[in-house]
Backbone as CSV, one residue per row, in Angstrom:
resi,resn,N_x,N_y,N_z,CA_x,CA_y,CA_z,C_x,C_y,C_z
1,UNK,342.263,97.170,11.246,340.870,97.130,11.677,340.442,95.670,11.757
2,UNK,339.960,95.257,12.928,339.548,93.875,13.101,338.044,93.804,13.223
3,UNK,337.475,92.777,12.638,336.030,92.603,12.659,335.660,91.682,13.815
4,UNK,334.712,92.119,14.673,334.290,91.341,15.819,333.068,90.513,15.470
5,UNK,332.956,89.327,16.044,331.767,88.521,15.879,330.620,89.161,16.639
6,UNK,329.432,89.110,16.093,328.287,89.730,16.741,327.702,88.862,17.838
7,UNK,327.902,87.575,17.761,327.332,86.689,18.776,328.193,86.675,20.023
8,UNK,327.555,86.432,21.143,328.323,86.274,22.372,329.089,84.974,22.314
9,UNK,330.182,84.922,23.031,331.084,83.788,22.941,331.022,82.958,24.214
10,UNK,330.706,81.687,24.041,330.762,80.770,25.183,332.208,80.361,25.359
11,UNK,332.770,80.680,26.472,334.184,80.424,26.701,334.350,79.546,27.933
12,UNK,334.987,78.414,27.739,335.276,77.568,28.886,336.510,78.116,29.567
13,UNK,336.358,78.584,30.800,337.425,79.309,31.469,337.810,78.653,32.788
14,UNK,339.073,78.544,33.009,339.528,78.132,34.316,339.433,79.336,35.235
15,UNK,339.156,79.122,36.526,338.748,80.228,37.351,339.707,80.494,38.478
16,UNK,339.502,81.637,39.117,340.457,82.145,40.082,340.005,81.848,41.502
17,UNK,340.949,81.511,42.378,340.636,81.426,43.793,341.877,81.736,44.589
18,UNK,341.697,82.177,45.808,342.827,82.426,46.667,342.847,81.472,47.844
19,UNK,341.692,81.052,48.320,341.625,80.113,49.428,340.855,78.890,48.970
20,UNK,341.537,77.959,48.329,340.863,76.765,47.852,341.881,75.703,47.543
21,UNK,341.428,74.465,47.580,342.280,73.333,47.270,343.574,73.373,48.085
22,UNK,344.685,72.940,47.523,345.900,72.778,48.292,347.036,73.609,47.719
23,UNK,347.950,74.023,48.600,349.118,74.757,48.129,350.061,73.796,47.417
24,UNK,350.897,74.338,46.546,351.857,73.517,45.845,353.104,74.329,45.550
25,UNK,354.217,73.620,45.385,355.439,74.293,44.996,355.425,74.448,43.490
26,UNK,355.785,75.617,42.994,355.728,75.880,41.563,356.602,77.076,41.247
27,UNK,356.871,77.240,39.966,357.534,78.448,39.510,356.525,79.581,39.531
28,UNK,356.798,80.670,40.245,355.828,81.768,40.301,355.482,82.281,38.910
29,UNK,354.195,82.546,38.702,353.764,83.159,37.461,353.325,82.214,36.374
30,UNK,353.530,80.899,36.525,353.238,79.979,35.428,351.968,79.183,35.676
31,UNK,351.247,78.868,34.588,350.106,77.966,34.655,350.566,76.583,34.230
32,UNK,350.448,75.616,35.126,350.927,74.270,34.854,349.962,73.502,33.966
33,UNK,350.470,72.565,33.159,349.599,71.705,32.351,348.748,70.796,33.233
34,UNK,347.704,70.235,32.645,346.723,69.438,33.376,347.362,68.265,34.113
35,UNK,348.174,67.463,33.440,348.737,66.267,34.067,349.644,66.612,35.239
36,UNK,350.443,67.670,35.100,351.307,68.100,36.195,350.476,68.551,37.380
37,UNK,349.441,69.324,37.098,348.545,69.793,38.155,347.885,68.612,38.863
38,UNK,347.424,67.649,38.091,346.740,66.485,38.659,347.663,65.716,39.598
39,UNK,348.915,65.535,39.207,349.865,64.817,40.058,350.142,65.584,41.344
40,UNK,350.266,66.894,41.271,350.508,67.689,42.471,349.357,67.561,43.455
41,UNK,348.136,67.561,42.953,346.978,67.462,43.840,346.923,66.107,44.548
42,UNK,347.367,65.063,43.886,347.335,63.734,44.486,348.248,63.646,45.706
43,UNK,349.325,64.416,45.713,350.316,64.323,46.785,350.278,65.524,47.730
44,UNK,349.288,66.350,47.587,349.195,67.569,48.384,348.602,67.271,49.761
45,UNK,349.103,67.869,50.830,348.510,67.655,52.156,347.093,68.199,52.213
46,UNK,346.266,67.562,53.052,344.858,67.947,53.155,344.713,69.141,54.093
47,UNK,344.990,70.295,53.593,344.822,71.514,54.368,344.512,72.663,53.420
48,UNK,343.842,73.660,53.950,343.468,74.805,53.129,344.646,75.762,53.014
49,UNK,345.093,76.091,51.820,346.211,77.019,51.667,345.786,78.440,51.995
50,UNK,346.738,79.234,52.383,346.461,80.624,52.719,347.255,81.519,51.780
51,UNK,346.548,82.398,51.095,347.218,83.405,50.275,347.692,84.514,51.206
52,UNK,348.969,84.787,51.179,349.560,85.785,52.064,349.990,87.007,51.273
53,UNK,349.923,88.169,51.918,350.421,89.390,51.287,351.869,89.596,51.709
54,UNK,352.747,89.750,50.728,354.175,89.854,50.988,354.725,91.270,50.823
55,UNK,353.841,92.255,50.689,354.269,93.650,50.706,354.513,94.297,49.367
56,UNK,354.508,93.525,48.287,354.774,94.085,46.968,353.581,94.823,46.393
57,UNK,353.768,95.496,45.259,352.676,96.264,44.649,351.631,95.369,44.001
58,UNK,350.418,95.893,43.880,349.372,95.292,43.058,348.929,96.363,42.066
59,UNK,348.147,95.978,41.077,347.710,96.930,40.053,346.325,97.450,40.433
60,UNK,346.286,98.645,41.002,345.072,99.180,41.612,344.107,99.770,40.588
61,UNK,344.524,100.816,39.916,343.608,101.606,39.085,343.371,100.960,37.729
62,UNK,342.546,101.633,36.907,342.192,101.100,35.598,343.407,100.685,34.803
63,UNK,343.421,99.456,34.360,344.569,98.881,33.683,344.255,98.667,32.209
64,UNK,345.229,98.892,31.364,345.049,98.685,29.929,345.683,97.370,29.502
65,UNK,345.025,96.698,28.573,345.545,95.465,27.997,346.063,95.744,26.594
66,UNK,347.176,95.134,26.246,347.760,95.266,24.916,348.095,93.863,24.406
67,UNK,347.708,93.569,23.184,347.894,92.218,22.649,348.847,92.241,21.463
68,UNK,349.796,91.336,21.483,350.676,91.088,20.345,350.317,89.716,19.787
69,UNK,349.807,89.701,18.582,349.521,88.442,17.891,350.747,88.098,17.046
70,UNK,351.519,87.113,17.479,352.723,86.758,16.742,352.454,85.554,15.842
71,UNK,352.716,85.738,14.555,352.502,84.663,13.599,351.280,84.927,12.755
72,UNK,350.433,83.916,12.597,349.275,84.020,11.718,348.001,83.657,12.476
73,UNK,347.068,84.609,12.543,345.778,84.404,13.203,344.666,84.842,12.255
74,UNK,343.601,84.076,12.208,342.470,84.419,11.347,341.624,85.510,11.991
75,UNK,340.717,86.072,11.205,339.787,87.072,11.727,338.964,86.482,12.871
76,UNK,338.515,85.253,12.707,337.722,84.611,13.756,338.540,84.416,15.025
77,UNK,339.787,84.037,14.884,340.635,83.861,16.058,340.859,85.182,16.785
78,UNK,341.079,86.255,16.029,341.158,87.574,16.658,339.869,87.873,17.419
79,UNK,338.749,87.567,16.815,337.460,87.892,17.415,337.233,87.144,18.725
80,UNK,337.628,85.885,18.771,337.463,85.103,19.996,338.196,85.770,21.149
81,UNK,339.452,86.113,20.932,340.246,86.693,22.013,339.882,88.147,22.276
82,UNK,339.680,88.937,21.215,339.350,90.350,21.396,338.038,90.530,22.152
83,UNK,337.026,89.747,21.806,335.736,89.863,22.477,335.860,89.486,23.947
84,UNK,336.611,88.456,24.223,336.866,88.056,25.604,337.507,89.195,26.399
85,UNK,338.560,89.784,25.864,339.285,90.825,26.587,338.469,92.105,26.728
86,UNK,337.650,92.422,25.738,336.808,93.617,25.822,335.759,93.505,26.919
87,UNK,335.343,92.302,27.249,334.280,92.098,28.231,334.777,91.736,29.624
88,UNK,336.054,91.471,29.776,336.561,90.990,31.056,336.478,92.049,32.153
89,UNK,336.977,93.254,31.883,336.909,94.324,32.872,335.476,94.696,33.189
90,UNK,335.171,94.860,34.474,333.823,95.200,34.894,332.924,94.003,35.108
91,UNK,333.388,92.819,34.759,332.565,91.620,34.919,332.604,91.129,36.358
92,UNK,331.592,90.351,36.728,331.607,89.723,38.034,332.767,88.762,38.169
93,UNK,333.179,88.180,37.047,334.311,87.270,37.048,335.580,87.975,37.517
94,UNK,335.901,89.089,36.887,337.134,89.791,37.239,337.027,90.465,38.601
95,UNK,335.813,90.688,39.081,335.619,91.353,40.365,336.190,90.554,41.528
96,UNK,336.432,89.261,41.326,337.101,88.454,42.346,338.386,89.133,42.803
97,UNK,339.094,89.726,41.867,340.393,90.322,42.181,340.295,91.610,42.986
98,UNK,339.102,92.176,43.097,338.942,93.427,43.840,339.039,93.225,45.345
99,UNK,339.185,91.989,45.789,339.371,91.729,47.216,340.831,91.836,47.642
100,UNK,341.726,92.007,46.702,343.147,92.115,47.016,343.549,93.582,47.125
101,UNK,344.508,93.861,47.990,344.879,95.243,48.308,346.392,95.365,48.438
102,UNK,346.856,96.615,48.527,348.286,96.872,48.661,348.627,97.317,50.082
103,UNK,349.858,97.773,50.274,350.326,98.157,51.605,349.600,99.372,52.153
104,UNK,348.972,100.162,51.300,348.191,101.330,51.721,346.708,100.993,51.875
105,UNK,346.387,99.703,51.838,345.010,99.222,51.956,344.125,99.717,50.814
106,UNK,344.729,99.933,49.656,343.991,100.292,48.450,343.667,99.005,47.690
107,UNK,342.390,98.857,47.305,341.933,97.627,46.676,341.969,97.730,45.148
108,UNK,342.191,96.606,44.511,342.217,96.545,43.050,340.850,96.915,42.493
109,UNK,340.842,97.771,41.486,339.597,98.181,40.840,339.240,97.208,39.715
110,UNK,337.955,96.980,39.572,337.458,96.050,38.552,337.345,96.759,37.204
111,UNK,338.488,97.163,36.680,338.533,97.908,35.417,339.677,97.375,34.561
112,UNK,339.371,97.035,33.318,340.374,96.704,32.309,339.975,97.401,31.018
113,UNK,340.909,98.067,30.396,340.629,98.788,29.154,341.288,98.067,27.983
114,UNK,340.506,97.825,26.939,341.063,97.196,25.742,340.237,97.555,24.525
115,UNK,340.897,98.106,23.517,340.280,98.390,22.228,341.133,97.723,21.152
116,UNK,340.620,96.708,20.472,341.434,95.978,19.497,342.051,96.859,18.418
117,UNK,341.356,97.911,18.034,341.844,98.747,16.938,343.107,99.515,17.302
118,UNK,343.265,99.854,18.579,344.418,100.653,18.998,345.361,99.904,19.928
119,UNK,344.889,98.828,20.545,345.665,98.163,21.591,346.159,96.779,21.194
120,UNK,346.120,96.462,19.910,346.662,95.181,19.461,347.584,95.398,18.267
121,UNK,348.496,94.466,18.092,349.493,94.560,17.026,349.748,93.164,16.465
122,UNK,349.693,93.050,15.155,349.989,91.793,14.472,351.451,91.782,14.036
123,UNK,352.233,90.920,14.639,353.643,90.764,14.309,353.773,89.572,13.367
124,UNK,354.101,89.856,12.124,354.136,88.833,11.082,355.498,88.135,11.034
125,UNK,355.755,87.321,12.059,356.954,86.482,12.105,358.249,87.292,12.057
126,UNK,358.325,88.389,12.800,359.532,89.217,12.761,360.775,88.470,13.242
127,UNK,360.602,87.467,14.101,361.733,86.659,14.570,361.714,85.257,13.968
128,UNK,360.918,85.063,12.928,360.847,83.769,12.278,359.864,82.821,12.938
129,UNK,359.967,81.551,12.584,359.030,80.545,13.087,359.640,79.657,14.167
130,UNK,360.847,79.970,14.588,361.479,79.227,15.677,362.026,80.227,16.679
131,UNK,361.326,80.368,17.796,361.717,81.348,18.801,362.665,80.714,19.808
132,UNK,363.542,81.525,20.356,364.510,81.015,21.323,364.853,82.103,22.327
133,UNK,365.532,81.696,23.380,366.016,82.649,24.371,364.917,83.495,24.975
134,UNK,365.207,84.777,25.140,364.259,85.713,25.751,363.338,86.308,24.693
135,UNK,362.682,85.427,23.927,361.853,85.888,22.811,360.712,86.775,23.271
136,UNK,360.130,86.484,24.422,358.946,87.227,24.863,359.280,88.687,25.146
137,UNK,360.308,88.927,25.939,360.676,90.313,26.241,361.135,91.039,24.985
138,UNK,361.781,90.321,24.069,362.202,90.938,22.809,361.003,91.370,21.982
139,UNK,360.001,90.511,21.862,358.825,90.842,21.051,358.006,91.962,21.680
140,UNK,357.867,91.945,22.989,357.161,93.049,23.653,357.932,94.347,23.457
141,UNK,359.241,94.288,23.646,360.064,95.479,23.458,360.016,96.012,22.044
142,UNK,360.034,95.127,21.056,359.972,95.566,19.662,358.637,96.226,19.334
143,UNK,357.555,95.699,19.897,356.238,96.300,19.651,356.163,97.710,20.224
144,UNK,356.825,97.917,21.366,356.823,99.241,21.988,357.780,100.181,21.262
145,UNK,359.008,99.737,21.046,360.002,100.614,20.411,359.638,100.937,18.970
146,UNK,358.883,100.050,18.325,358.452,100.293,16.951,357.249,101.199,16.842
147,UNK,356.721,101.646,17.975,355.581,102.555,17.964,354.238,101.880,17.756
148,UNK,354.206,100.567,17.819,352.947,99.845,17.606,352.077,99.843,18.860
149,UNK,352.723,99.848,20.020,352.034,99.889,21.304,352.762,100.868,22.212
150,UNK,352.057,101.510,23.145,352.711,102.478,24.027,353.497,101.792,25.137
151,UNK,354.394,102.530,25.765,355.080,102.057,26.968,354.217,102.439,28.161
152,UNK,353.626,101.469,28.814,352.621,101.729,29.840,352.910,100.885,31.075
153,UNK,353.356,101.526,32.152,353.651,100.814,33.395,352.393,100.270,34.047
154,UNK,351.237,100.803,33.687,349.975,100.315,34.237,349.232,99.440,33.229
155,UNK,349.968,98.915,32.271,349.383,98.039,31.267,349.824,96.600,31.469
156,UNK,349.121,95.700,30.814,349.506,94.292,30.771,349.619,93.904,29.301
157,UNK,350.800,93.527,28.880,351.054,93.142,27.494,350.861,91.634,27.364
158,UNK,350.077,91.238,26.400,349.740,89.836,26.180,350.364,89.382,24.866
159,UNK,351.162,88.347,24.931,351.784,87.789,23.734,351.156,86.437,23.441
160,UNK,350.448,86.339,22.315,349.932,85.053,21.857,350.680,84.665,20.593
161,UNK,350.943,83.389,20.443,351.815,82.890,19.382,351.085,81.795,18.620
162,UNK,351.046,81.894,17.311,350.321,80.897,16.522,351.030,79.543,16.593
163,UNK,350.279,78.438,16.444,350.843,77.104,16.683,351.872,76.639,15.670
164,UNK,352.028,77.349,14.563,353.059,76.980,13.598,354.434,77.500,13.999
165,UNK,354.492,78.237,15.094,355.757,78.780,15.599,356.226,77.918,16.765
166,UNK,357.464,77.480,16.720,357.999,76.671,17.817,358.627,77.579,18.869
167,UNK,358.454,77.190,20.124,359.044,77.935,21.238,359.888,76.972,22.054
168,UNK,360.798,77.480,22.880,361.631,76.577,23.683,360.780,75.637,24.534
169,UNK,361.227,74.414,24.693,360.491,73.428,25.477,360.240,73.966,26.873
170,UNK,359.016,73.776,27.353,358.649,74.359,28.638,357.709,73.429,29.386
171,UNK,357.453,73.757,30.638,356.513,72.990,31.458,355.326,73.853,31.843
172,UNK,354.965,74.813,31.002,353.843,75.699,31.296,352.931,75.821,30.085
173,UNK,351.671,76.150,30.361,350.734,76.498,29.289,350.774,77.989,29.018
174,UNK,351.010,78.770,30.065,351.092,80.228,29.964,351.816,80.730,31.205
175,UNK,352.278,81.960,31.159,352.906,82.537,32.349,352.842,84.053,32.284
176,UNK,353.099,84.683,33.424,353.224,86.142,33.470,354.490,86.501,34.230
177,UNK,355.034,87.662,33.925,356.206,88.155,34.632,356.304,89.660,34.404
178,UNK,357.443,90.242,34.751,357.634,91.680,34.540,359.100,91.936,34.233
179,UNK,359.390,93.121,33.728,360.760,93.483,33.387,360.932,94.993,33.445
180,UNK,362.073,95.422,33.950,362.421,96.845,33.929,363.476,97.142,32.870
181,UNK,363.830,96.130,32.078,364.836,96.337,31.035,364.231,96.485,29.644
182,UNK,362.965,96.122,29.472,362.322,96.289,28.164,362.254,97.759,27.798
183,UNK,361.802,98.571,28.739,361.802,100.028,28.613,362.509,100.568,29.843
184,UNK,363.610,101.244,29.663,364.402,101.717,30.790,363.573,102.592,31.724
185,UNK,363.579,102.237,33.006,362.871,103.025,34.000,361.393,102.734,34.111
186,UNK,360.883,101.779,33.333,359.457,101.444,33.357,359.285,99.962,33.665
187,UNK,358.422,99.660,34.622,358.148,98.270,34.980,357.063,97.737,34.046
188,UNK,357.474,96.940,33.086,356.556,96.400,32.082,356.081,95.017,32.517
189,UNK,354.762,94.865,32.627,354.165,93.577,32.973,353.666,92.888,31.703
190,UNK,353.929,91.594,31.565,353.448,90.907,30.370,353.119,89.447,30.671
191,UNK,352.237,88.907,29.831,351.836,87.506,29.928,352.037,86.843,28.574
192,UNK,352.452,85.594,28.597,352.660,84.810,27.380,351.645,83.674,27.377
193,UNK,350.804,83.631,26.350,349.760,82.607,26.241,349.699,82.121,24.802
194,UNK,350.529,81.149,24.433,350.543,80.657,23.054,349.265,79.902,22.699
195,UNK,348.879,79.985,21.441,347.841,79.120,20.884,348.502,77.755,20.716
196,UNK,348.139,76.764,21.528,348.900,75.514,21.524,348.657,74.673,20.282
197,UNK,349.673,73.961,19.814,349.455,72.993,18.736,348.617,71.835,19.261
198,UNK,348.046,71.053,18.374,347.152,69.967,18.777,347.836,68.953,19.691
199,UNK,349.148,68.821,19.576,349.875,67.867,20.422,349.844,68.256,21.895
200,UNK,349.498,69.511,22.193,349.458,69.986,23.577,348.041,70.191,24.096
201,UNK,347.034,69.830,23.304,345.655,70.031,23.752,345.368,69.278,25.053
202,UNK,345.910,68.073,25.196,345.616,67.273,26.384,346.224,67.869,27.643
203,UNK,347.174,68.778,27.492,347.780,69.418,28.649,347.266,70.806,28.922
204,UNK,346.862,71.534,27.864,346.535,72.945,28.029,345.108,73.321,27.662
205,UNK,344.304,72.391,27.208,342.895,72.667,26.923,342.024,71.985,27.964
206,UNK,341.239,72.772,28.688,340.322,72.187,29.652,339.274,71.321,28.993
207,UNK,338.827,71.710,27.808,337.838,70.900,27.100,338.349,69.490,26.848
208,UNK,339.570,69.397,26.350,340.138,68.092,26.016,340.572,67.351,27.276
209,UNK,341.321,68.032,28.152,341.900,67.371,29.322,340.854,66.955,30.343
210,UNK,339.896,67.833,30.628,338.902,67.542,31.663,337.738,66.697,31.170
211,UNK,337.277,66.976,29.951,336.006,66.404,29.503,336.111,65.497,28.280
212,UNK,337.277,65.426,27.676,337.425,64.601,26.488,336.683,65.141,25.282
213,UNK,336.418,66.453,25.262,335.732,67.061,24.124,336.608,67.001,22.877
214,UNK,335.968,66.935,21.731,336.697,66.969,20.460,336.635,68.346,19.817
215,UNK,335.936,69.271,20.454,335.933,70.665,20.029,335.777,71.518,21.282
216,UNK,335.620,72.818,21.100,335.496,73.745,22.222,334.375,74.730,21.906
217,UNK,333.948,75.550,22.866,332.745,76.371,22.665,332.729,77.210,21.400
218,UNK,333.882,77.734,20.994,333.936,78.564,19.799,334.497,77.829,18.592
219,UNK,334.597,76.511,18.698,335.060,75.717,17.571,336.539,75.847,17.284
220,UNK,337.304,76.387,18.236,338.748,76.548,18.065,339.402,76.204,19.399
221,UNK,339.851,74.963,19.542,340.371,74.494,20.822,341.540,75.349,21.288
222,UNK,342.424,75.709,20.372,343.595,76.483,20.748,343.261,77.860,21.279
223,UNK,342.410,78.605,20.573,342.092,79.959,21.011,341.212,79.965,22.251
224,UNK,340.340,78.977,22.396,339.590,78.869,23.644,340.534,78.586,24.808
225,UNK,341.583,77.816,24.565,342.586,77.576,25.602,343.335,78.857,25.947
226,UNK,343.601,79.700,24.949,344.265,80.980,25.208,343.410,81.855,26.122
227,UNK,342.105,81.926,25.849,341.216,82.703,26.713,341.227,82.148,28.132
228,UNK,341.185,80.837,28.255,341.257,80.181,29.561,342.562,80.548,30.268
229,UNK,343.677,80.464,29.544,344.973,80.851,30.106,344.968,82.295,30.598
230,UNK,344.329,83.171,29.840,344.443,84.595,30.148,343.584,85.035,31.317
231,UNK,342.444,84.380,31.577,341.729,84.717,32.798,342.603,84.373,33.996
232,UNK,343.390,83.340,33.843,344.346,82.898,34.860,345.476,83.924,35.014
233,UNK,346.138,84.241,33.912,347.339,85.073,33.986,347.045,86.548,34.260
234,UNK,345.958,87.077,33.725,345.628,88.479,33.996,345.272,88.655,35.467
235,UNK,344.527,87.703,36.029,344.192,87.772,37.451,345.450,87.730,38.307
236,UNK,346.378,86.881,37.953,347.623,86.810,38.715,348.485,88.049,38.514
237,UNK,348.424,88.634,37.346,349.225,89.831,37.095,348.750,91.008,37.930
238,UNK,347.446,91.215,38.037,346.965,92.369,38.809,347.166,92.164,40.302
239,UNK,347.154,90.917,40.778,347.316,90.666,42.211,348.762,90.404,42.615
240,UNK,349.617,90.110,41.654,351.016,89.796,41.953,351.913,90.189,40.780
241,UNK,351.888,91.465,40.383,352.558,91.867,39.138,354.070,91.687,39.142
242,UNK,354.701,91.908,40.288,356.155,91.796,40.367,356.596,90.533,41.100
243,UNK,355.663,89.592,41.281,355.934,88.324,41.960,356.369,88.547,43.401
244,UNK,355.793,89.586,44.031,356.172,89.940,45.400,354.985,90.366,46.245
245,UNK,353.760,90.057,45.804,352.573,90.533,46.520,351.783,89.366,47.118
246,UNK,350.829,88.813,46.373,349.919,87.810,46.921,350.231,86.409,46.392
247,UNK,350.598,85.493,47.302,350.812,84.092,46.951,350.949,83.274,48.238
248,UNK,350.849,81.963,48.116,350.983,81.085,49.276,352.456,80.901,49.625
249,UNK,352.698,80.207,50.729,354.083,79.966,51.150,354.842,79.115,50.136
250,UNK,354.118,78.393,49.300,354.760,77.568,48.275,354.764,78.215,46.899
251,UNK,354.361,79.479,46.822,354.456,80.210,45.566,353.235,80.174,44.686
252,UNK,352.130,79.595,45.151,350.915,79.543,44.335,350.189,80.879,44.391
253,UNK,349.876,81.427,43.221,349.118,82.674,43.146,347.623,82.368,43.116
254,UNK,346.794,83.431,43.078,345.359,83.210,43.276,344.739,82.280,42.235
255,UNK,345.123,82.383,40.987,344.510,81.529,39.962,345.044,80.106,39.984
256,UNK,346.226,79.900,40.563,346.795,78.556,40.597,345.949,77.593,41.415
257,UNK,345.245,78.112,42.416,344.571,77.239,43.363,343.335,76.566,42.790
258,UNK,342.858,77.037,41.664,341.737,76.365,40.987,342.092,76.052,39.542
259,UNK,343.357,75.766,39.298,343.805,75.458,37.946,343.111,74.200,37.423
260,UNK,342.432,74.320,36.299,341.676,73.236,35.667,340.520,72.730,36.535
261,UNK,339.978,73.596,37.377,338.754,73.295,38.124,337.683,74.236,37.597
262,UNK,336.616,73.696,37.029,335.653,74.515,36.306,334.280,74.604,36.947
263,UNK,333.959,73.740,37.900,332.647,73.814,38.524,331.540,73.373,37.587
264,UNK,330.347,73.906,37.822,329.188,73.534,37.006,329.380,73.992,35.566
265,UNK,329.068,73.129,34.633,329.193,73.451,33.212,327.864,73.217,32.504
266,UNK,327.776,73.736,31.287,326.640,73.457,30.407,327.200,73.120,29.036
267,UNK,326.378,72.572,28.183,326.834,72.223,26.845,326.591,73.374,25.886
268,UNK,327.646,73.774,25.192,327.531,74.775,24.134,326.772,74.155,22.956
269,UNK,326.306,74.969,22.007,325.562,74.426,20.860,326.295,73.333,20.092
270,UNK,327.627,73.359,20.085,328.369,72.326,19.358,328.661,71.096,20.214
271,UNK,328.102,71.053,21.428,328.251,69.883,22.278,329.434,69.902,23.216
272,UNK,330.275,70.923,23.144,331.418,71.020,24.045,330.991,71.631,25.376
273,UNK,331.814,71.461,26.387,331.514,71.976,27.714,331.909,73.446,27.830
274,UNK,331.085,74.201,28.537,331.359,75.612,28.807,330.840,75.939,30.192
275,UNK,331.311,77.033,30.771,330.748,77.479,32.039,330.432,78.969,32.052
276,UNK,330.486,79.604,30.911,330.161,81.019,30.835,329.891,81.440,29.397
277,UNK,328.914,82.310,29.235,328.695,82.963,27.948,328.935,84.441,28.167
278,UNK,330.015,84.955,27.675,330.407,86.320,28.027,329.351,87.317,27.595
279,UNK,329.089,88.253,28.459,328.089,89.267,28.208,326.778,88.986,28.908
280,UNK,326.581,87.761,29.417,325.330,87.427,30.097,325.543,86.818,31.475
281,UNK,326.594,86.045,31.681,326.810,85.382,32.965,328.253,85.539,33.413
282,UNK,328.459,85.404,34.702,329.806,85.446,35.260,330.469,84.080,35.139
283,UNK,331.804,84.049,35.178,332.483,82.784,34.953,333.686,82.553,35.835
284,UNK,334.191,83.559,36.487,335.447,83.433,37.228,335.176,82.986,38.656
285,UNK,336.050,82.182,39.221,335.795,81.648,40.553,336.471,82.478,41.614
286,UNK,335.826,82.522,42.738,336.117,83.436,43.826,337.104,82.836,44.820
287,UNK,337.772,83.682,45.564,338.736,83.200,46.550,338.150,83.074,47.945
288,UNK,336.913,83.471,48.172,336.340,83.492,49.515,336.060,82.081,50.002
289,UNK,336.482,81.763,51.208,336.227,80.451,51.793,337.122,79.375,51.213
290,UNK,336.870,78.159,51.617,337.703,77.033,51.174,337.077,76.339,49.974
291,UNK,336.634,77.153,49.009,336.006,76.590,47.816,336.235,77.533,46.643
292,UNK,335.947,77.061,45.454,336.033,77.881,44.253,334.623,78.317,43.876
293,UNK,334.414,79.597,43.639,333.089,80.112,43.291,333.170,80.897,41.997
294,UNK,332.074,80.944,41.253,332.110,81.497,39.893,332.374,82.981,39.817
295,UNK,331.860,83.774,40.747,332.019,85.219,40.627,331.838,85.868,41.977
296,UNK,332.037,87.187,41.978,331.860,87.927,43.224,331.232,89.269,42.916
């Protein structure tokens, strides 16, 4: 049983777009760190990228979210992420994704289901504090095979990892992918969004990288970065779950095109930058036109 904070959470979120900024070559499914993104934009041709449909499936109907907290997370840290995920479905922010469709011209529904009491699992270092190899698929598979979470082809499994756990060196802040080997005969979609250690704040925290903030809206730079990562990865998962649906000719998915672009911001009570207070305002940026917009 997890206790939720009663106050609304100001979350600084990177936003989604499909027709904005410039296309770039990238590994499909990954969110690049700030410095890498900045360098790509400097060398990008001055043209509007086009998100193309490549015929693959999208996630149409009501989708369930499942969270695996690997390592050690406080009650407050659970609350930051749980409250974010509980409010995402049905929001104007997530409605941006309802403009994407499949081969039958069926559009994505603005529905996400998440209940922390039944849809999250705390994994207390089952693989230790040094992860290697295909750790993500192993941890998702163990949560399902152990009966902690259901096997759901229409679900999105989220793996967050506490900063005291080391993971293989990477060039991403977060990523999404899918697998048919985790559960035989079932296409399992999952996203990996670690709570970054302080050494990675300058690459994976919009507050630190964009604005030089020394804190974040909820007073936890790492978990606010996780929420930022997940608006990115969940949007890409529903529009490109098998990496065969919506992306540019260079592999950029809808959220990649506004990576670390936040638009108008306001100051949270602690002085950090924010662009949304969940439960009252929209925060996600739209793909319509050659610009990034907050909601649809």
